[in-house]
PDB file of C-alpha atoms in Angstrom:
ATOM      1  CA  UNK A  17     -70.241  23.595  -0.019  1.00 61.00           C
ATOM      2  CA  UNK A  18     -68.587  26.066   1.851  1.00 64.00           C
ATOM      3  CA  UNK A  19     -64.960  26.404   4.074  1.00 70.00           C
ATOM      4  CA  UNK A  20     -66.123  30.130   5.186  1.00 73.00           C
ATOM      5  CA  UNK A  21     -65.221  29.122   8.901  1.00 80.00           C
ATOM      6  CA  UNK A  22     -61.794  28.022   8.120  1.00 81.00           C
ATOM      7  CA  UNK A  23     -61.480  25.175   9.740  1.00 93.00           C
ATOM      8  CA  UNK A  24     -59.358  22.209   8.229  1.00 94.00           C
ATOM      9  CA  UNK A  25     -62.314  19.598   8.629  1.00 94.00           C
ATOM     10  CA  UNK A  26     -64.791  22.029   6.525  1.00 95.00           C
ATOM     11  CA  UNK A  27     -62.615  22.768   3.797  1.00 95.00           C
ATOM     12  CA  UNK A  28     -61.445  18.726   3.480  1.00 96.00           C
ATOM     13  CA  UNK A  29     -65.681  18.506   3.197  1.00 95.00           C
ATOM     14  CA  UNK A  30     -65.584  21.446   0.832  1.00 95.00           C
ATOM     15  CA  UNK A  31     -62.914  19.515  -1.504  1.00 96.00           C
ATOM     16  CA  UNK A  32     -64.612  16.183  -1.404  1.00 96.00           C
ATOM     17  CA  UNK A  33     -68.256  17.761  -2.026  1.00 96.00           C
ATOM     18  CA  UNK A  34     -66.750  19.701  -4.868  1.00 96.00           C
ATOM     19  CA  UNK A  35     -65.281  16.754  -6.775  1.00 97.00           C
ATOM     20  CA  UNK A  36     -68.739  14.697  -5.915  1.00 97.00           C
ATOM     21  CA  UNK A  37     -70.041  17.899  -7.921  1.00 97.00           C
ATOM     22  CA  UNK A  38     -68.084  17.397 -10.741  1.00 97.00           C
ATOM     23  CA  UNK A  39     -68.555  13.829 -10.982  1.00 97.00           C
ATOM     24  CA  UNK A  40     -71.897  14.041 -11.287  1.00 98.00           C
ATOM     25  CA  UNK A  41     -72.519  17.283 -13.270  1.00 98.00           C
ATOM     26  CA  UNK A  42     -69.418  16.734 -16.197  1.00 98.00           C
ATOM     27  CA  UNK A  43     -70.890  16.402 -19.545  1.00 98.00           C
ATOM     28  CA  UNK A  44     -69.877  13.162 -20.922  1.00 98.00           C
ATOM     29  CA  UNK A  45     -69.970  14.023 -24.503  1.00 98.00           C
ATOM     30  CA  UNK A  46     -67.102  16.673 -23.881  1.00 98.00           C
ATOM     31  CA  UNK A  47     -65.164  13.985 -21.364  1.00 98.00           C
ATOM     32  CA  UNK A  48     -65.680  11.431 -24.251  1.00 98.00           C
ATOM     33  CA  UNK A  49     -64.014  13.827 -27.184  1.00 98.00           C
ATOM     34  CA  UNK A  50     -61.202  14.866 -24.984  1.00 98.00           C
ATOM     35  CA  UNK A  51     -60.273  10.799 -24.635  1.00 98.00           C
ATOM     36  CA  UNK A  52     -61.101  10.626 -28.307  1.00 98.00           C
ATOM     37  CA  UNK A  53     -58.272  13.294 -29.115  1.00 98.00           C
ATOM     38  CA  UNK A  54     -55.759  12.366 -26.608  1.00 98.00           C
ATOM     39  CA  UNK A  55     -56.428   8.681 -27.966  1.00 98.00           C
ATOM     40  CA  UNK A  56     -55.835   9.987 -31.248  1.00 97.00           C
ATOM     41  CA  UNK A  57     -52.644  11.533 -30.295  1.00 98.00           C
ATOM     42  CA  UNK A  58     -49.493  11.172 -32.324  1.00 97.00           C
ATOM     43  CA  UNK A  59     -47.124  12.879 -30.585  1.00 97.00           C
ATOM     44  CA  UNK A  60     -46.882  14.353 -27.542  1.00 97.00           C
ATOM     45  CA  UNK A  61     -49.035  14.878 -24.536  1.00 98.00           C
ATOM     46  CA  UNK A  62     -48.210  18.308 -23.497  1.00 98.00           C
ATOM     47  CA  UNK A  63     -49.755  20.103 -20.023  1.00 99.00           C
ATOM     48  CA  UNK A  64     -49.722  23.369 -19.642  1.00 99.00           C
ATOM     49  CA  UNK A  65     -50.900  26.077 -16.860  1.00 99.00           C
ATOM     50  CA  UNK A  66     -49.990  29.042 -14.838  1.00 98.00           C
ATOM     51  CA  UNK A  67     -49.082  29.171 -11.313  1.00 98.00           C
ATOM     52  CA  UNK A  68     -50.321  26.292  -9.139  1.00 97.00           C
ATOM     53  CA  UNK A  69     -51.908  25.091 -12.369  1.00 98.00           C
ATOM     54  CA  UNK A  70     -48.684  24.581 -13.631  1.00 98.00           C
ATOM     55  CA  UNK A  71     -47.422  22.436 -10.625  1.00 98.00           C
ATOM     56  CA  UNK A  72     -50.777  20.248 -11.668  1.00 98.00           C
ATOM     57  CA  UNK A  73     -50.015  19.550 -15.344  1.00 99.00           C
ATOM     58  CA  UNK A  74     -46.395  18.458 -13.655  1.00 99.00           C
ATOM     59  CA  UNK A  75     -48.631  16.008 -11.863  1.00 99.00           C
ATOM     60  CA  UNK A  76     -50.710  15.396 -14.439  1.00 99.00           C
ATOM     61  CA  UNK A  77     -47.805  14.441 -17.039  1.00 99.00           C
ATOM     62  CA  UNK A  78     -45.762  12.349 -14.347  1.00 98.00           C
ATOM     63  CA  UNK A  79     -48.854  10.097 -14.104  1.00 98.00           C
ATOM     64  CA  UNK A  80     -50.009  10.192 -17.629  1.00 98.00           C
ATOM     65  CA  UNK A  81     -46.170   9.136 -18.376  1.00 98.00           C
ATOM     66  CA  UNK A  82     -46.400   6.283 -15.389  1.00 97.00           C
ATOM     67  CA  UNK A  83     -48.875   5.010 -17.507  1.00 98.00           C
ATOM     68  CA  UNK A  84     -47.134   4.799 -20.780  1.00 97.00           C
ATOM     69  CA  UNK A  85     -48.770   7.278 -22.355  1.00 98.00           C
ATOM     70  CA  UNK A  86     -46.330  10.076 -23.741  1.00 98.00           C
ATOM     71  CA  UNK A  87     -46.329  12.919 -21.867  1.00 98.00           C
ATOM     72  CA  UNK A  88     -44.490  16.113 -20.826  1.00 98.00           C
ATOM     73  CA  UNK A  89     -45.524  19.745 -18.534  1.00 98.00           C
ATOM     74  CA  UNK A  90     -44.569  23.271 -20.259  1.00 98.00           C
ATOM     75  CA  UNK A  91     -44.466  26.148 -18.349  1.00 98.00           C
ATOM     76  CA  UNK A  92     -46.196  28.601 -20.767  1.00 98.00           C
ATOM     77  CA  UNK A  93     -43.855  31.686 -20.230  1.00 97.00           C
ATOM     78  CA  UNK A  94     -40.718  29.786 -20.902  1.00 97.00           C
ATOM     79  CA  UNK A  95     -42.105  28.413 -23.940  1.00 96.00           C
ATOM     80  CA  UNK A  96     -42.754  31.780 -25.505  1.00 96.00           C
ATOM     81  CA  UNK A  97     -38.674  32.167 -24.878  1.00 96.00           C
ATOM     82  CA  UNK A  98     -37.474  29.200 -26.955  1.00 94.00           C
ATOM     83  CA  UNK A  99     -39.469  26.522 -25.410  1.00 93.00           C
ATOM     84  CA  UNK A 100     -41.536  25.820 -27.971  1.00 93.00           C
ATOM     85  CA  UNK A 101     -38.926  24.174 -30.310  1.00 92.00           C
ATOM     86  CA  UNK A 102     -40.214  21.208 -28.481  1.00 90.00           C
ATOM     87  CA  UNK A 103     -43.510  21.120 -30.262  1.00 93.00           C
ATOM     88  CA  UNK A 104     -44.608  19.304 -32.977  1.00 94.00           C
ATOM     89  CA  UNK A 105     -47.841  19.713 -34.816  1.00 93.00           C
ATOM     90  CA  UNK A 106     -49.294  16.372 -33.977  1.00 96.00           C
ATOM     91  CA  UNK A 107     -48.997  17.310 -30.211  1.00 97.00           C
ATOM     92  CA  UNK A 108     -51.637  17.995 -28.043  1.00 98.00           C
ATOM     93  CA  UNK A 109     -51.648  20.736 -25.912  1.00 98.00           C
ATOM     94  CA  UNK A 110     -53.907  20.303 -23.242  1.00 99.00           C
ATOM     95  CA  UNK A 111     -53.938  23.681 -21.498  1.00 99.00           C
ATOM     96  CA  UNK A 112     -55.762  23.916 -17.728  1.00 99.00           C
ATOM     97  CA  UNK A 113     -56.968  27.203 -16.725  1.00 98.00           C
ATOM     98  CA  UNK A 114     -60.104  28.015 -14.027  1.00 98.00           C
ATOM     99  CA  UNK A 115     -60.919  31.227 -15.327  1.00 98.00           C
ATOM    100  CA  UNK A 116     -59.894  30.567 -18.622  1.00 98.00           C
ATOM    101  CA  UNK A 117     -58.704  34.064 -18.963  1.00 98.00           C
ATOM    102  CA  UNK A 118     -54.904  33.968 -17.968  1.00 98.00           C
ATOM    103  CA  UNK A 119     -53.543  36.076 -19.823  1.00 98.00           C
ATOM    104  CA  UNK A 120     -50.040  34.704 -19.814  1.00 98.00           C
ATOM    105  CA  UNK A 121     -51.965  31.133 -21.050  1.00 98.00           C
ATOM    106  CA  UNK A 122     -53.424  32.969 -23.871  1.00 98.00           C
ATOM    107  CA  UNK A 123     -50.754  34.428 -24.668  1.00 98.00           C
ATOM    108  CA  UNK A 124     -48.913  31.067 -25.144  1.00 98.00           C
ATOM    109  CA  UNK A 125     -51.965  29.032 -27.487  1.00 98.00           C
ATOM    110  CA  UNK A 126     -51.934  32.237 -29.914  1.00 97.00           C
ATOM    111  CA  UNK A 127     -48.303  31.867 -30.342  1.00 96.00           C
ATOM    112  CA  UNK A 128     -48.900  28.479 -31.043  1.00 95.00           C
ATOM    113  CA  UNK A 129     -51.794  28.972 -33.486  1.00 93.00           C
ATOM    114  CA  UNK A 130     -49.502  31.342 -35.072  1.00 92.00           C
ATOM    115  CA  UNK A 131     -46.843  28.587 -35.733  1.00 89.00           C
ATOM    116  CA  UNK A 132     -49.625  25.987 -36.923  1.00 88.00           C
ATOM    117  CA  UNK A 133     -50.260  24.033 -33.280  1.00 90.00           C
ATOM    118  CA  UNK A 134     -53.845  23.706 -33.806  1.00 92.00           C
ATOM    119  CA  UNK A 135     -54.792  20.211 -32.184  1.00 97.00           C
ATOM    120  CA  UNK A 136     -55.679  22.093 -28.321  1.00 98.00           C
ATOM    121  CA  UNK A 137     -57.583  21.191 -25.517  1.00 99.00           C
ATOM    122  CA  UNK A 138     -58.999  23.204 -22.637  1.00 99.00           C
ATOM    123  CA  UNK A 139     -59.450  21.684 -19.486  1.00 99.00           C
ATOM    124  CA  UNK A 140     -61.530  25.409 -17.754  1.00 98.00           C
ATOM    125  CA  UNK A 141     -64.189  25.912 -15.268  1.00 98.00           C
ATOM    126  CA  UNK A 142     -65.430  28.956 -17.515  1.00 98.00           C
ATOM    127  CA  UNK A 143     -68.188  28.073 -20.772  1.00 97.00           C
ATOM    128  CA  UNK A 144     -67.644  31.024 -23.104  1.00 97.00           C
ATOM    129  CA  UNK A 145     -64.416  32.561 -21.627  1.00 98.00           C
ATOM    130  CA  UNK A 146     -61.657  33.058 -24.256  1.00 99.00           C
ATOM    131  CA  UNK A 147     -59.780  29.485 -24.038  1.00 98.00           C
ATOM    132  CA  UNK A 148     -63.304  27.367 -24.302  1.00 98.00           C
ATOM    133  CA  UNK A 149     -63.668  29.235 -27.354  1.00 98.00           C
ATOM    134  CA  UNK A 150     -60.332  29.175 -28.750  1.00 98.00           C
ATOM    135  CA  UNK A 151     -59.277  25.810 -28.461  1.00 98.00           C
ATOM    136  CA  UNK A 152     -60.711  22.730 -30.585  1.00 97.00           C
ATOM    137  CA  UNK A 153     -61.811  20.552 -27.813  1.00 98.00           C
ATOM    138  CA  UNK A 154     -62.516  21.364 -24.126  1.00 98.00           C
ATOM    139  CA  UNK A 155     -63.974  20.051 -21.231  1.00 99.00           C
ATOM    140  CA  UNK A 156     -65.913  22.335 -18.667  1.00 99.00           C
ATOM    141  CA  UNK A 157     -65.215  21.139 -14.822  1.00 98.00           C
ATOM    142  CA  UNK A 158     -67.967  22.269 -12.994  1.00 96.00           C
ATOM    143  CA  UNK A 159     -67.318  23.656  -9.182  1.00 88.00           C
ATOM    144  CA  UNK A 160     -69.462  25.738  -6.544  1.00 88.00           C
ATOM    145  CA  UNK A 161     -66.824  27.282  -4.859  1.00 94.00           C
ATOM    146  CA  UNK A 162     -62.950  27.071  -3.262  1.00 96.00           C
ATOM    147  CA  UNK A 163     -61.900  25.515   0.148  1.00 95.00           C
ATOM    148  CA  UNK A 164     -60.116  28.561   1.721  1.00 94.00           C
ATOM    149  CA  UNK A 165     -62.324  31.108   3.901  1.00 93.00           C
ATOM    150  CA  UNK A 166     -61.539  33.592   1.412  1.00 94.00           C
ATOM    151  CA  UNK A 167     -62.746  30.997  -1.227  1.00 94.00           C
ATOM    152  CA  UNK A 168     -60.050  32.405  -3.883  1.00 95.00           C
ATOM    153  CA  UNK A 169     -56.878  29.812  -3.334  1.00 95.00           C
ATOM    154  CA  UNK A 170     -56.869  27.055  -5.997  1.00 96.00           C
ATOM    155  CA  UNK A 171     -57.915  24.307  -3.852  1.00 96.00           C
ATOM    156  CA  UNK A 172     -60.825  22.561  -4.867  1.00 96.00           C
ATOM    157  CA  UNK A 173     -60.609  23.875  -8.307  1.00 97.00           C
ATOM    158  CA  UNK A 174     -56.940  21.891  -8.392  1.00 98.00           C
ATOM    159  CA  UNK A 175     -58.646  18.640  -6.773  1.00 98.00           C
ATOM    160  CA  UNK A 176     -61.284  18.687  -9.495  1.00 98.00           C
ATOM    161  CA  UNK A 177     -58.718  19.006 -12.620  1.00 98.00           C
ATOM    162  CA  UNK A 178     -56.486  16.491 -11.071  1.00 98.00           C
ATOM    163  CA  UNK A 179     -59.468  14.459 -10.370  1.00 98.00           C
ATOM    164  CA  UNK A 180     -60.836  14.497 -13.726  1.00 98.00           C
ATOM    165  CA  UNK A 181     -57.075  14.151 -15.518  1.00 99.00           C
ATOM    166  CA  UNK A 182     -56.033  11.379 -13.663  1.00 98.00           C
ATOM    167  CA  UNK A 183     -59.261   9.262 -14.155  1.00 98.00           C
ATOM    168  CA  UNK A 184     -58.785   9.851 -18.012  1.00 98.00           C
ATOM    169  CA  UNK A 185     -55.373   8.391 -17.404  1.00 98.00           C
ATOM    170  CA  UNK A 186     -57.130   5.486 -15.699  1.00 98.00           C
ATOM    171  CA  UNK A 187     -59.408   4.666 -18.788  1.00 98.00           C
ATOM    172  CA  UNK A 188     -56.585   5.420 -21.160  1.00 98.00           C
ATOM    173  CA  UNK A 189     -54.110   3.203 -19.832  1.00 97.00           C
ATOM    174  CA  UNK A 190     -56.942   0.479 -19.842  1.00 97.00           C
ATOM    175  CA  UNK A 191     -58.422   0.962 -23.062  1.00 96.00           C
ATOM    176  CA  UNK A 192     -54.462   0.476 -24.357  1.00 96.00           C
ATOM    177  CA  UNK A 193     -54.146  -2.580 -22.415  1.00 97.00           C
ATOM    178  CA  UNK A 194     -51.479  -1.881 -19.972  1.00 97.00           C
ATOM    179  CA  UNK A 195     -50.330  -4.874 -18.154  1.00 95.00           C
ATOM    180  CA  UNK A 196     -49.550  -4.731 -14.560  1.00 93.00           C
ATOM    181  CA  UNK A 197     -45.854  -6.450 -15.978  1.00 92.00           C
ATOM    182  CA  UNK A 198     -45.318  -3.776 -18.491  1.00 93.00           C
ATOM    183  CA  UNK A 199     -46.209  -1.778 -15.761  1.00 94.00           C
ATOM    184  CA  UNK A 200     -43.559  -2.719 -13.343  1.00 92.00           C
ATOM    185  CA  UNK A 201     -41.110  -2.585 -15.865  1.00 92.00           C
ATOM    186  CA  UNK A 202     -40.907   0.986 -16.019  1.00 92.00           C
ATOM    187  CA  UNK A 203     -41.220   1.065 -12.279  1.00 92.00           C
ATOM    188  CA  UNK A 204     -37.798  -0.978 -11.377  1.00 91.00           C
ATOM    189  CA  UNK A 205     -37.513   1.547  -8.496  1.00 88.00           C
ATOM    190  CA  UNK A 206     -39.607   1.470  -4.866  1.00 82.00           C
ATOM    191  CA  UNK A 207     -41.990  -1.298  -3.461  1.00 88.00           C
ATOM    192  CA  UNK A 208     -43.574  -1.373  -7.146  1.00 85.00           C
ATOM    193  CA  UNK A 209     -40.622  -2.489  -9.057  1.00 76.00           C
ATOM    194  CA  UNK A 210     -39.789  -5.004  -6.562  1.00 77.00           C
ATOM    195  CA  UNK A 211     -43.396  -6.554  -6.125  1.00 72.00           C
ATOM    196  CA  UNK A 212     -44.203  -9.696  -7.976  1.00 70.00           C
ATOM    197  CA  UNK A 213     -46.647  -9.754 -10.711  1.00 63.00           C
ATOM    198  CA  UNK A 214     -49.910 -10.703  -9.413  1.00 64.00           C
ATOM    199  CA  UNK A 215     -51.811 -13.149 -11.637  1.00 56.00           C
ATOM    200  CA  UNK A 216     -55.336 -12.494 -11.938  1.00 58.00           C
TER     201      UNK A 216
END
């Protein structure tokens, strides 16, 4: 699994062997906990990342919420300025880091340890860094390497948390019983909202 010759055909091989990777190497007890406490989940689902892992748990929420399952992106710095009046202790914050040592990510799950926001997940591609550790749940997403030459730009790393976050979305949605009806009802807009209802 390698893009080191930067071509566009070897790093589209490098993102699909990658998420192969993690599809067969995830450990299923952790996968199964993390649906257990989003299942669990009172409140809100909130995402939360740094830099292009930010734009992800944007993605991630929008199709978490597309499912009917409650769910909003916070940019971690912003929070620490007033943001986090939106929180509410039976929230989960589901925080996505690759390193699981940005600082500016830490940063944000002490302050909300501090003000008693203890139900946390980590979605990391790090055992033992400081967020595996410091959140109650977590679920390590195993990866060899990125698809860039340089292999340091989020690339695979993002398909393989989408990957993963989406298909818990998936099983989620079905495990709640989501109709494809109730689901074009919050899709009035676009070729989905004016489909008919297939009957199965």
């Amino acid at each position: 699994m390698s893009a080191r010759n930067g071509s566009w055909r070897e790093s589209l091989r490098c993102q699909i062997e990658n998420l192969q990777h993690t599809a067969d190497n995830l450990d299923g007890s952790e996968v199964d906990r993390a649906v257990e406490m989003v299942r669990r989940c009172t409140g809100l689902l909130i995402f939360s990342g740094v830099g292009q892992n930010l734009v992800l748990a944007d993605k991630v929420a929008s199709t978490f919420s597309s499912l009917s399952l409650r769910a909003v992106s916070a940019d971690p710095v912003a929070a620490l300025h007033g943001g986090m009046g939106l929180f509410r202790p039976e929230d989960l914050l589901i925080l996505i880091s690759k390193s699981g040592e940005t600082p500016e990510l830490l940063r944000f799950l002490d302050a909300c340890r501090q003000v008693g926001h203890s139900n946390t997940l980590a979605i990391h591609s790090a055992p033992g860094s400081t967020l595996a550790t410091s959140c109650r749940g977590g679920v390590h997403v195993p990866m060899v390497s990125e698809a860039d030459h340089l292999d340091l730009a989020p690339t695979a790393s993002s398909i393989c948390f989408l990957g993963l976050l989406q298909s818990l979305a998936a099983e989620l949605a079905s495990a709640a019983g989501l109709s494809e009806a109730a689901f074009r009802r919050t899709h009035p807009g676009g070729t989905i909202g004016l489909g008919p209802v297939r009957v199965r």
